[in-house]
Coordinates of C-alpha atoms and ligand atoms in Angstrom, one line a residue:
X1 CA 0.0 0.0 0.0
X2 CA 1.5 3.5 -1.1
X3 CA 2.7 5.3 1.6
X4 CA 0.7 9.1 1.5
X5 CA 0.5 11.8 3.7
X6 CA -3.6 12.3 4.7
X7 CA -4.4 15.4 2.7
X8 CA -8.7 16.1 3.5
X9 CA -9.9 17.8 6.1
X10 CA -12.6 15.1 6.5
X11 CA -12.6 15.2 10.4
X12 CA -13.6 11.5 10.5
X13 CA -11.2 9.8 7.9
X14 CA -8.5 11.7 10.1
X15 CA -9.6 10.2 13.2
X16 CA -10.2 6.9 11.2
X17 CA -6.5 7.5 10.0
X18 CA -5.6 7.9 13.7
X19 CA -7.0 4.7 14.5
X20 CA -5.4 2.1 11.6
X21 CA -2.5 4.6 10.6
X22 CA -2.3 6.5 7.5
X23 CA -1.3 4.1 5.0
X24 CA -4.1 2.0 5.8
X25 CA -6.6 4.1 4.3
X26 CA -8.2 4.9 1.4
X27 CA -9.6 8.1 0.8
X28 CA -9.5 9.3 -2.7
X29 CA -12.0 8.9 -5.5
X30 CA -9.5 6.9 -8.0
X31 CA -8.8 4.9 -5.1
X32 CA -12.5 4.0 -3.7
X33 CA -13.3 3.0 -7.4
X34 CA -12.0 -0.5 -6.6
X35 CA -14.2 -1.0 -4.3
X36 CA -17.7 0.1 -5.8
X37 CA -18.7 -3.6 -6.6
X38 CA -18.2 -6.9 -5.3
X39 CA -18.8 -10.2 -7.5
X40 CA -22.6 -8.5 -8.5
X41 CA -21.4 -5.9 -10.9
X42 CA -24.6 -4.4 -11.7
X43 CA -24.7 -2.0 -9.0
X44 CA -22.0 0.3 -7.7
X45 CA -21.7 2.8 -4.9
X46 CA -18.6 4.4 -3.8
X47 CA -17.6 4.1 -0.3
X48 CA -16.6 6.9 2.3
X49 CA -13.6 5.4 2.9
X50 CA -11.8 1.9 2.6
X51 CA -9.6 1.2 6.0
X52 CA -7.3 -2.0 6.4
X53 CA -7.0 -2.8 10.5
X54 CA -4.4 -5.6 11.2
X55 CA -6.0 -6.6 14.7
X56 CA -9.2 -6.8 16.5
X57 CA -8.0 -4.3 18.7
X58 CA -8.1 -1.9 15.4
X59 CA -11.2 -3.1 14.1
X60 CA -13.3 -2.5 17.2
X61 CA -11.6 0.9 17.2
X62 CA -12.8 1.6 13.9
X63 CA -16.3 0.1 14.4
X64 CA -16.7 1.9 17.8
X65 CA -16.0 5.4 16.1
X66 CA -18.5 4.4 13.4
X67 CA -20.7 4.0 15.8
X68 CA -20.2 7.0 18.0
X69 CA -20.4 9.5 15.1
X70 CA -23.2 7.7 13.1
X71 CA -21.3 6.5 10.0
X72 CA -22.6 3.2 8.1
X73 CA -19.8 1.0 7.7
X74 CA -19.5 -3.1 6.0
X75 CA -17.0 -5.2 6.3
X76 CA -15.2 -7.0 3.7
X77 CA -13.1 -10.1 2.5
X78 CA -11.8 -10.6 -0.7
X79 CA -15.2 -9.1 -2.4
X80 CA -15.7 -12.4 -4.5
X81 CA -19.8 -12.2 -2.9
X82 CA -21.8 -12.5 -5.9
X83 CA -25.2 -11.2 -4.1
X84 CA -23.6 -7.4 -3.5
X85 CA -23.3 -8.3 0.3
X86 CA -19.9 -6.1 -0.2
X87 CA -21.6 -3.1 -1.8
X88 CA -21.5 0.3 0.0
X89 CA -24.8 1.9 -0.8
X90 CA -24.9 4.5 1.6
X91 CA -21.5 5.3 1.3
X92 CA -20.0 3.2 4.3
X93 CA -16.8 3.3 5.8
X94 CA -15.4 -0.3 4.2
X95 CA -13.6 -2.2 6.5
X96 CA -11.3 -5.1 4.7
X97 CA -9.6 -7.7 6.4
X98 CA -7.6 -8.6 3.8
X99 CA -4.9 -7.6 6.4
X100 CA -5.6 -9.8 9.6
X101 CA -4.7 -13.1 7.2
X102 CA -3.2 -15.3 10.0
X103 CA -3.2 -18.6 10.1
X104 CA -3.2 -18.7 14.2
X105 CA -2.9 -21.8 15.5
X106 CA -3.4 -25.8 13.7
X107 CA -4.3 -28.3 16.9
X108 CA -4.8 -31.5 14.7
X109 CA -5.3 -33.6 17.2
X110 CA -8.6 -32.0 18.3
X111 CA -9.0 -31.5 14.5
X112 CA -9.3 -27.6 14.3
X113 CA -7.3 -24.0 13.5
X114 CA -7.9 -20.8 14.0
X115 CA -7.9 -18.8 11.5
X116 CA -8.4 -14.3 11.2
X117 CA -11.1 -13.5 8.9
X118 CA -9.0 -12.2 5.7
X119 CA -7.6 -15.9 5.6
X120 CA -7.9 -17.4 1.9
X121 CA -10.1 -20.7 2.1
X122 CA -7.6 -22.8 -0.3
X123 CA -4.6 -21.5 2.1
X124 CA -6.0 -23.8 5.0
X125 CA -6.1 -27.4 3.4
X126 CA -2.7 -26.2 1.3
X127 CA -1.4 -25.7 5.0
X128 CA -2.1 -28.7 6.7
X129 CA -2.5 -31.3 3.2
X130 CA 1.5 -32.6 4.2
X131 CA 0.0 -33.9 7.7
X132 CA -3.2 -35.6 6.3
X133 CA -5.7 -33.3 6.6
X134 CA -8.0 -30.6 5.0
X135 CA -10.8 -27.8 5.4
X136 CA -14.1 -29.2 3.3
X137 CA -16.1 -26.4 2.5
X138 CA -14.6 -25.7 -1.0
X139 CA -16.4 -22.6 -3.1
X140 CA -15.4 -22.4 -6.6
X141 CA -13.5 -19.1 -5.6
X142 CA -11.6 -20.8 -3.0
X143 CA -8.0 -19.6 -4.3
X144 CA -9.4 -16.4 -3.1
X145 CA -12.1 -15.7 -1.6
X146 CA -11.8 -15.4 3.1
X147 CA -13.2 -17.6 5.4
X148 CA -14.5 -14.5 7.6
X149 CA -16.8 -13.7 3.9
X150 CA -17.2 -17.9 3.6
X151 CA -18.7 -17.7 7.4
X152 CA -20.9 -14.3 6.3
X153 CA -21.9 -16.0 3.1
X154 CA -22.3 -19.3 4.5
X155 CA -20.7 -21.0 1.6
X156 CA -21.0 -24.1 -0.1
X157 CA -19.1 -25.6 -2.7
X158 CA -19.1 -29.4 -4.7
X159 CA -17.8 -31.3 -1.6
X160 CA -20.8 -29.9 0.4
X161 CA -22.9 -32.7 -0.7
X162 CA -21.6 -35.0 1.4
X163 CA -19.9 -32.6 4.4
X164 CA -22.2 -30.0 4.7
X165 CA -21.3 -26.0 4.2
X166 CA -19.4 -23.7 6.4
X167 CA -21.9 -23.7 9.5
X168 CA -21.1 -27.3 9.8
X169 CA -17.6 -26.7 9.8
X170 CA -17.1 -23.8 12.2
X171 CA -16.5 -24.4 16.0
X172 CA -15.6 -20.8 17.2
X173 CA -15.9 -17.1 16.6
X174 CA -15.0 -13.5 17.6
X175 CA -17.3 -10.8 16.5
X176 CA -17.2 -7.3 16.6
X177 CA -20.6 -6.2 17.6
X178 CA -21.8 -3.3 15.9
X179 CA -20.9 -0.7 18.7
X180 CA -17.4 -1.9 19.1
X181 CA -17.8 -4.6 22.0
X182 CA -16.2 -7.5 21.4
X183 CA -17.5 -11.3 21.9
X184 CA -16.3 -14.8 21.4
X185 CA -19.4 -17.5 21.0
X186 CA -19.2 -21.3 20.2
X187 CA -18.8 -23.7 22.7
X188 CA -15.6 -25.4 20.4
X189 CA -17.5 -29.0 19.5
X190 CA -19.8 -29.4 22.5
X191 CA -22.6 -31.5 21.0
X192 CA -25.3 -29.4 22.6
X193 CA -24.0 -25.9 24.6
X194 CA -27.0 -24.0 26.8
X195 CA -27.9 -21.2 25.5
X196 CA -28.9 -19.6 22.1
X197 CA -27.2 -21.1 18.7
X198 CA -25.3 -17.8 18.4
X199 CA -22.6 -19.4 16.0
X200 CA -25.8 -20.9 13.4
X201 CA -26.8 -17.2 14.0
X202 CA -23.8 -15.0 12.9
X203 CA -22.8 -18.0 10.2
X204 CA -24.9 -17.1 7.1
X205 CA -25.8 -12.9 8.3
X206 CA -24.4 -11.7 5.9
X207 CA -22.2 -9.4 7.6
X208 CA -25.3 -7.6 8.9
X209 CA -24.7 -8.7 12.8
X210 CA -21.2 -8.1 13.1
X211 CA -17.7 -8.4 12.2
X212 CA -16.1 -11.4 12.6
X213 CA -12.5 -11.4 13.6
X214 CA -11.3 -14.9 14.6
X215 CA -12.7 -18.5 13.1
X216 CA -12.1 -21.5 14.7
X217 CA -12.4 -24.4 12.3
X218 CA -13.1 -28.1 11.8
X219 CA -9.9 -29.8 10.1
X220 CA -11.1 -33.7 8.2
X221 CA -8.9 -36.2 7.8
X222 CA -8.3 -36.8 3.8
X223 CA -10.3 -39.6 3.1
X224 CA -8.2 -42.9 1.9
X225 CA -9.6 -43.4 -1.5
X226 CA -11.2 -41.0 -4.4
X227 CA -12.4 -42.1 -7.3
X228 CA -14.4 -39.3 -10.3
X229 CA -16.6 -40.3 -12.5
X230 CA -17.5 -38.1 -15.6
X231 CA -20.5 -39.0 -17.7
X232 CA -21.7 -37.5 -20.8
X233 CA -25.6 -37.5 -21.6
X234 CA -27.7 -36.6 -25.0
X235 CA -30.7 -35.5 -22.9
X236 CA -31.1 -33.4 -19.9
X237 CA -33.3 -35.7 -18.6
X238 CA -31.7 -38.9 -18.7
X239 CA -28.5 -36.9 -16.4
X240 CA -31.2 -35.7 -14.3
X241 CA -32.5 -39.0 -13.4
X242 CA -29.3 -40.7 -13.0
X243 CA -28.5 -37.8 -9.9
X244 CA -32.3 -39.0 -8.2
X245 CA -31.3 -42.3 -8.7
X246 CA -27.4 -42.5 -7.3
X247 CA -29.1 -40.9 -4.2
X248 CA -32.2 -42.3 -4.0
X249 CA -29.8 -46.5 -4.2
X250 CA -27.9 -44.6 -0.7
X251 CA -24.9 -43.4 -2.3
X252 CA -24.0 -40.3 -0.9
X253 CA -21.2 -39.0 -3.2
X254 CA -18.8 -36.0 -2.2
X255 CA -19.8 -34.1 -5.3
X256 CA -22.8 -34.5 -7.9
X257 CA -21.8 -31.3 -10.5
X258 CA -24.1 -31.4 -13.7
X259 CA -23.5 -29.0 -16.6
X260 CA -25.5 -28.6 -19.5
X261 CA -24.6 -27.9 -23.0
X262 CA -24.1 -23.5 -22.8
X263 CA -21.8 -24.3 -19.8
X264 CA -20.5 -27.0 -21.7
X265 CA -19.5 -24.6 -24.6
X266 CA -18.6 -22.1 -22.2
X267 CA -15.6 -24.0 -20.0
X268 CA -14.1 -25.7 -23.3
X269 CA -14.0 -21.9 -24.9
X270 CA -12.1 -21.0 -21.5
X271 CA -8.5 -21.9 -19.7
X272 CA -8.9 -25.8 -18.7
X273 CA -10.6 -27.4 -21.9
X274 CA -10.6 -30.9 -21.4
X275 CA -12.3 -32.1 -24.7
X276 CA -16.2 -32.7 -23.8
X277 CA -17.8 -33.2 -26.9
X278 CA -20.3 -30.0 -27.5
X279 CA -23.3 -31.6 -28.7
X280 CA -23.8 -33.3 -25.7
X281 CA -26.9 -32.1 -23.7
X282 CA -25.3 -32.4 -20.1
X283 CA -22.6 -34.1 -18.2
X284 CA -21.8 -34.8 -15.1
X285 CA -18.9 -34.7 -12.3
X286 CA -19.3 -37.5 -9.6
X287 CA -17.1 -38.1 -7.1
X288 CA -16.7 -40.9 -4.1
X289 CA -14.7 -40.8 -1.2
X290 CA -13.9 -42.5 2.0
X291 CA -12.5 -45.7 3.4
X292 CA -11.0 -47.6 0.3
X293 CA -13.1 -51.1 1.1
X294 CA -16.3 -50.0 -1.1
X295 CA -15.6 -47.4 -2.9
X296 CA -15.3 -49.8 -5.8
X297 CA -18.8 -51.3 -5.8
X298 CA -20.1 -47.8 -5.5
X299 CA -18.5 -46.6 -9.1
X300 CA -19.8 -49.8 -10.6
X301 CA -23.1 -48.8 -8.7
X302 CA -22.6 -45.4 -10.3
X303 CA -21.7 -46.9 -13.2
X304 CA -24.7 -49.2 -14.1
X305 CA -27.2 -46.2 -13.4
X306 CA -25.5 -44.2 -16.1
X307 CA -26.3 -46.8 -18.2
X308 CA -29.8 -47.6 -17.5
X309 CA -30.1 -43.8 -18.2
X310 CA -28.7 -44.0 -21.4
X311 CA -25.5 -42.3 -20.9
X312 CA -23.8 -41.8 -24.3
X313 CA -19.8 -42.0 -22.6
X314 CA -19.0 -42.4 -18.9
X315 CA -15.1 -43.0 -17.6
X316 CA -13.3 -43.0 -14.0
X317 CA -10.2 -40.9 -13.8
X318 CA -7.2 -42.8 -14.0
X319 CA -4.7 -40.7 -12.3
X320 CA -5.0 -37.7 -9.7
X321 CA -3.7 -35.8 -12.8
X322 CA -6.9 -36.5 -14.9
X323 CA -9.2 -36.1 -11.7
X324 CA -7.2 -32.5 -11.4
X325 CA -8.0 -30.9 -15.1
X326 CA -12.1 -32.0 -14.7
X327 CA -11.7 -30.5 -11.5
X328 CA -10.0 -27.1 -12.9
X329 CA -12.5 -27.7 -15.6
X330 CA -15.6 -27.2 -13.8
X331 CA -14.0 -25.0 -10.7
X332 CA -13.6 -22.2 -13.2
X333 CA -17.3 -22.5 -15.0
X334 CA -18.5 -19.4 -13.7
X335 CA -15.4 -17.0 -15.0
X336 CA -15.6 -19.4 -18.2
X337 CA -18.8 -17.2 -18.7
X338 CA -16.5 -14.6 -19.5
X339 CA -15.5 -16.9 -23.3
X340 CA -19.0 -16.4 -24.9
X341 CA -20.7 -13.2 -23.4
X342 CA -19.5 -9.6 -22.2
X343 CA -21.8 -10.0 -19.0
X344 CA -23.3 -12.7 -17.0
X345 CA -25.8 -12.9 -13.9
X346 CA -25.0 -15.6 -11.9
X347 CA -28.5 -17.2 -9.9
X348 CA -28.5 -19.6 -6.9
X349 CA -31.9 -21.1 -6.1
X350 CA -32.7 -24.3 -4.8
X351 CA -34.7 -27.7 -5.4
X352 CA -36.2 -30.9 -4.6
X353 CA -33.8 -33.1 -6.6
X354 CA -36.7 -34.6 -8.2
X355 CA -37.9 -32.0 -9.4
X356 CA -35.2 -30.7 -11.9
X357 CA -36.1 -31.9 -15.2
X358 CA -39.1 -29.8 -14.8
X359 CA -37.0 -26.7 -13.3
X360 CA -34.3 -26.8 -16.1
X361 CA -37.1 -27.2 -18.9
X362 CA -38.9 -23.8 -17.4
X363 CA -35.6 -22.0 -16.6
X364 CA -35.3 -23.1 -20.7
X365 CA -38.9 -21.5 -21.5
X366 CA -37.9 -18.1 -19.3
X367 CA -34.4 -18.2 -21.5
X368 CA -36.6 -18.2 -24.4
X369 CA -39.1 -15.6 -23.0
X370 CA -36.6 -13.0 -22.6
X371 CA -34.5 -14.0 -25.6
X372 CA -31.1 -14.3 -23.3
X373 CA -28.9 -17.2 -23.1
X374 CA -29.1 -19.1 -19.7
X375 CA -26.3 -21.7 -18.8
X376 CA -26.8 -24.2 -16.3
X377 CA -23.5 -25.3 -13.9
X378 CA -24.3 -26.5 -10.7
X379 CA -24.4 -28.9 -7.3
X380 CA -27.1 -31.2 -8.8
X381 CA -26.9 -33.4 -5.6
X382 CA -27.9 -31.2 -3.7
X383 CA -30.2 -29.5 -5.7
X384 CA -28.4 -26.1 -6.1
X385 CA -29.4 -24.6 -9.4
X386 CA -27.2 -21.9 -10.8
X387 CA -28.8 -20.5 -13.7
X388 CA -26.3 -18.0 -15.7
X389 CA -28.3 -15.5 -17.2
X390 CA -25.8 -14.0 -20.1
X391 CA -26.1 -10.5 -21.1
X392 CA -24.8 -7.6 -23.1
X393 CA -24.8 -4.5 -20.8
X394 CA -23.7 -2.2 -23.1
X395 CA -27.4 -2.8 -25.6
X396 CA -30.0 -0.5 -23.7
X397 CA -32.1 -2.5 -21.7
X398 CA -30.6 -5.7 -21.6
X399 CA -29.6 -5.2 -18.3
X400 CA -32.9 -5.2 -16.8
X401 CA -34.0 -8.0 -19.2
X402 CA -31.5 -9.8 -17.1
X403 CA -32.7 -9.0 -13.8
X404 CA -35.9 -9.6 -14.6
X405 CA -35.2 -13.3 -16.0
X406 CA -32.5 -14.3 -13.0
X407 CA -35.9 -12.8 -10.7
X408 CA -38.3 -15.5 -12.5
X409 CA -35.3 -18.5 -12.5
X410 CA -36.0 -18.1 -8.3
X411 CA -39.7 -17.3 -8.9
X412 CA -39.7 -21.4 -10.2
X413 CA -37.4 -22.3 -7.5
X414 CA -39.3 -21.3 -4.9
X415 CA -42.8 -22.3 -6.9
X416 CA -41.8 -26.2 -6.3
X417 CA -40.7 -25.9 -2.9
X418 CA -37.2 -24.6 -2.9
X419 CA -35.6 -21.3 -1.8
X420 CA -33.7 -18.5 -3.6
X421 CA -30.5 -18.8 -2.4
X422 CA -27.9 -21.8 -1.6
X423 CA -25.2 -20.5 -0.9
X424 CA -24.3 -16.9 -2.5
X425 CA -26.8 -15.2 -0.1
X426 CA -29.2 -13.0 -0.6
X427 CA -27.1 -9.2 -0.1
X428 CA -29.0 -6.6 -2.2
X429 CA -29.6 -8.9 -5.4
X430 CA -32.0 -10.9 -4.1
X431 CA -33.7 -9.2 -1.3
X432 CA -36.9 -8.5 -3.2
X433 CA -37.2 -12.2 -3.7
X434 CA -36.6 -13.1 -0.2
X435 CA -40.4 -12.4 -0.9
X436 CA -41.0 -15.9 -2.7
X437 CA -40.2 -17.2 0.3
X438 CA -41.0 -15.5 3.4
X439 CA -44.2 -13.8 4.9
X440 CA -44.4 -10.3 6.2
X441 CA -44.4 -11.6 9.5
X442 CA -41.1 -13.8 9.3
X443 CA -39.4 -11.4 7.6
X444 CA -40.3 -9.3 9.9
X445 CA -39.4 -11.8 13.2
X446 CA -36.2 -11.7 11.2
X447 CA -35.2 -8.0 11.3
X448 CA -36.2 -7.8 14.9
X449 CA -33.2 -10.2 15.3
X450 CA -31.2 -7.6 13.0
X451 CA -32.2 -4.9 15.3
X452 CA -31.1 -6.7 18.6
X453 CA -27.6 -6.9 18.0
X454 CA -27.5 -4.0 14.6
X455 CA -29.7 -1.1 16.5
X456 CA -28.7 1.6 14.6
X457 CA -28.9 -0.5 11.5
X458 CA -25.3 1.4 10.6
X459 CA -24.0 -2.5 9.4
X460 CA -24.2 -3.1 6.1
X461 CA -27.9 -1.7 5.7
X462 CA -30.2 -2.3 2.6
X463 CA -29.0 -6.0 2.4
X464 CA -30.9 -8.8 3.2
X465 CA -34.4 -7.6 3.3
X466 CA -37.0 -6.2 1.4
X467 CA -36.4 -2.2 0.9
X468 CA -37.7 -0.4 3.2
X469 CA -41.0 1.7 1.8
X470 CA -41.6 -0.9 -0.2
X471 CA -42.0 -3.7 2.5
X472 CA -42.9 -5.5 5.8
X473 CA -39.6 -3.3 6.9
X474 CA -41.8 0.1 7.6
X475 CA -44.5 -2.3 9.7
X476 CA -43.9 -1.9 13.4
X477 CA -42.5 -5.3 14.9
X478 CA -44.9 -7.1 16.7
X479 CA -44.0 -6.8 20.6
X480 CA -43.9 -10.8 20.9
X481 CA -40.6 -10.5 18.5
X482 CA -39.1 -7.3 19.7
Ligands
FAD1 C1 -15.9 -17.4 -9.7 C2 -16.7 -17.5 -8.4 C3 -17.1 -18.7 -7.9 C4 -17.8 -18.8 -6.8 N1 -18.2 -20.1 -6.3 C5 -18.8 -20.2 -5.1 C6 -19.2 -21.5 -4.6 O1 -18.9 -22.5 -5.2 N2 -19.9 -21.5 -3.4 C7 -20.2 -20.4 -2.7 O2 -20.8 -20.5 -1.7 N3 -19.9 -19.2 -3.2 C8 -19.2 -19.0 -4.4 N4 -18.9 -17.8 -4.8 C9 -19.3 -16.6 -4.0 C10 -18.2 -16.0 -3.0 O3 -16.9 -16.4 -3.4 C11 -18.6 -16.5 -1.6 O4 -19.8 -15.9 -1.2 C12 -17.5 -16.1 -0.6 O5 -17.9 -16.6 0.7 C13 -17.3 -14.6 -0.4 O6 -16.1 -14.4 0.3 P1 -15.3 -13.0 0.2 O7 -14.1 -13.1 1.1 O8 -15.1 -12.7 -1.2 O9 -16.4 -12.0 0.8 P2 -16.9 -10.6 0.3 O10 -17.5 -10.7 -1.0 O11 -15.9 -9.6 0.6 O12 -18.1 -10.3 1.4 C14 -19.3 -11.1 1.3 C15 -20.2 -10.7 2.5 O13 -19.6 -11.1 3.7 C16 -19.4 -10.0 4.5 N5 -18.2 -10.2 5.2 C17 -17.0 -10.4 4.7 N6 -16.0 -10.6 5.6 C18 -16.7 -10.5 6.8 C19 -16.3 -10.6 8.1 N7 -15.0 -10.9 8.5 N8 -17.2 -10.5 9.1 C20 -18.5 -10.3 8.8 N9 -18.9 -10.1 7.5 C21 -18.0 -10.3 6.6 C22 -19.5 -8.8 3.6 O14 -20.0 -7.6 4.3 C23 -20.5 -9.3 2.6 O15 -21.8 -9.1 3.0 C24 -18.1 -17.7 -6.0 C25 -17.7 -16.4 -6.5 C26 -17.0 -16.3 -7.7 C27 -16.6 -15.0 -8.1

């Protein structure tokens, strides 16, 4: 970071200066440009500032003077959030952590590390892969993104299938309550602690609670044996099947991936081509772990339901090389985007397994409806849909066409059952929809939470729920939930 003498006479980015020193400040126009936007490009807002605190100590500082004098503020990670959580809309004081990117402390024989917040997901199992051990939750943006945004976010990835997303993997954290006090909660693996399920609280908030400064986390063992399947189908339907039948015969895989023939196109026209044919309809990525007795039987398991489902090719990695490049293959789908359109909406809406032929065929109609290409590439095991709504933003109006389509891709989600996000959280790109799923009154039970530990509402507001003036937001809170 460039070393520059503070030249405003903003009273409060002085004292903010004060608190994390000047060269961990941002200030200037040219400089707050980088951070207008997260992942969800559509909408940018400049911040007030951007500081960089290397402690809690700093960070609580920061947060208490935000408090005191008034100022919205939002933390942030590596800004990878595809839902806008990271957007400063009301001109907040952004507080990164890309600083405080510690790994604390690995105690593998109680399975866990602390980690700070700005701490790169991929960094953790890279750290401790040498002794036999790694962190699941795996996001696609792994190589970047932070576990402090992974525990906001509450993020998935393909291994959650069979290990569950972050909540299930984090024991312990500190938070930075939104006027500056600071708190640890988790009881570090007791099966049931008394009191309130703080740490399922904060996990998945969205950074609307507090800030979160210190992560203790569940370290696995690597499993003995992997084996990948990959398994390419000449209708959608047929590779939809097969992922209701491997679960429904009790095989629970560590990744069900299904692409479909835009993605298809899409990750062959990008950096790790691997040479799926393109007039395929759909393939998929399946992947079995565990103890090595079995694993075996469950490929040739795997293997036979292709078939009944008339799968057109399906082969088993033969080397961790092979397993590697379909894995780069499909890690980078959603940048892949970038081959065949100038813009792309990334969705995240959820299913009953058996109902996605049905899903895909009307996500196909709305494609058609608002004449924009939609690719599919998603956790099909799990039922995470993750329509790609591709786009031109520089033809008028497309834009909104966009919007509009990504809205009715949820709109069918949440028709048969599901919900409208999985994993990228709701932030300010969904928050009209959390609509499809809620009532006034839980939304409403749900802010009062908000308001309990966020008072002021000067954390990340506008994310999460329905705008105020237009929603359940200017009701009064029932007193039973206040
Ligand atoms: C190519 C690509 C692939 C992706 N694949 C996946 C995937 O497979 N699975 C998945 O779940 N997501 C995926 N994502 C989305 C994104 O990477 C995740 O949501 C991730 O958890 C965001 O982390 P971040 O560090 O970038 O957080 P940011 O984007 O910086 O922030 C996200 C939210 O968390 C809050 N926040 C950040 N740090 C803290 C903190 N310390 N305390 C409190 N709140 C905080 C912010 O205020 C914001 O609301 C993908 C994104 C991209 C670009």
């Amino acid at each position: 970071m460039r070393k520059r003498p503070i030249a405003t006479n903003d009273p409060h980015i002085q004292a903010l200066a004060r608190i994390v020193g000047e060269q961990a400040i941002l200030y200037r126009k040219e400089d707050l440009m980088a951070y207008d936007c997260d992942g969800f490009t559509v909408h940018r807002h400049l911040p007030r500032a951007v500081v960089f605190p290397n402690s809690t100590e700093q960070v609580a500082a920061v947060v208490k003077y935000c408090h005191e004098h008034d100022l919205p503020f939002l933390a942030r990670g590596a800004g990878t959030g595809l839902s806008g959580g990271a957007i400063p809309l009301n001109g907040e004081v952004v507080i990164s952590l890309t600083r405080m990117k510690r790994l604390l402390h690995v105690d593998l024989e109680n399975r866990r590390a602390v980690v700070e917040p700005g701490f790169v997901n991929l960094k953790l199992t890279n750290s401790v892969a040498h002794r036999g051990y790694y962190y699941a939750p795996d996001p696609s943006s792994q190589y970047c993104c932070t576990i402090g945004g992974n525990v906001a976010e509450n993020a998935g990835g393909a291994h959650c299938l069979k290990y569950g997303v972050t909540t299930n993997h984090i024991l312990g954290l500190e938070v930075v309550l939104p006027n500056g006090e600071v708190i640890e909660i988790g009881a570090n693996g007791v099966p049931d602690p008394p009191g309130y399920d703080l740490l399922g609280l904060l996990t998945g908030s969205e950074g609307t609670l507090g800030i979160v400064t210190k992560i203790t986390v569940r370290l696995l063992k690597n499993p003995e044996a992997k084996q990948t399947v990959l398994a390419y189908f000449d209708e959608v339907e047929d590779a939809s099947q097969t992922v209701s039948d491997i679960i429904s015969a009790g095989i629970v895989p560590a990744a069900l991936e299904m692409m479909d023939q835009t993605a298809i196109e899409a990750v062959e026209a990008a950096a790790f081509p691997v040479g799926h044919p393109k007039d395929i309809a759909a393939l998929l990525l399946i992947e079995v772990d565990g103890i090595s007795a079995g694993i075996d039987e469950q490929i040739d398991d795997i293997l036979t339901i292709c078939r009944r489902h008339h799968v057109r090719e399906v082969k088993v990695a033969q080397s961790e090389e092979e397993r590697a490049r379909w894995w780069a293959n499909r890690k980078t789908g959603f940048g892949a985007m970038g081959a065949i359109s100038p813009d792309y909406l990334v969705q995240d809406g959820v299913i009953p397994r058996s109902r996605l032929p049905e899903v895909l065929n009307e996500i196909a109609n709305i494609s058609r409806k608002y004449g924009l290409r939609i690719a599919n590439i998603f956790h099909a095991g799990d039922g995470n849909l993750h329509p790609l709504v591709l786009f031109d933003a520089s033809k008028p109006g497309e834009t909104e066409r966009a919007l509009a389509a990504g809205s009715e891709c949820l709109k069918a989600c949440a028709a048969v059952g599901g919900s409208i996000t999985g994993e990228h959280g709701v932030g300010i790109e969904k928050k009209e929809e959390m609509r499809f799923i809620f009532t006034d009154e839980e939304i409403l039970a749900q802010t009062a939470i908000r308001d309990v530990f966020n008072p002021k509402n000067l954390l990340n507001a506008g994310k999460l729920f329905p705008t105020p003036g237009r929603c359940v937001e200017t009701k009064r809170i029932p007193s039973a939930v206040k």
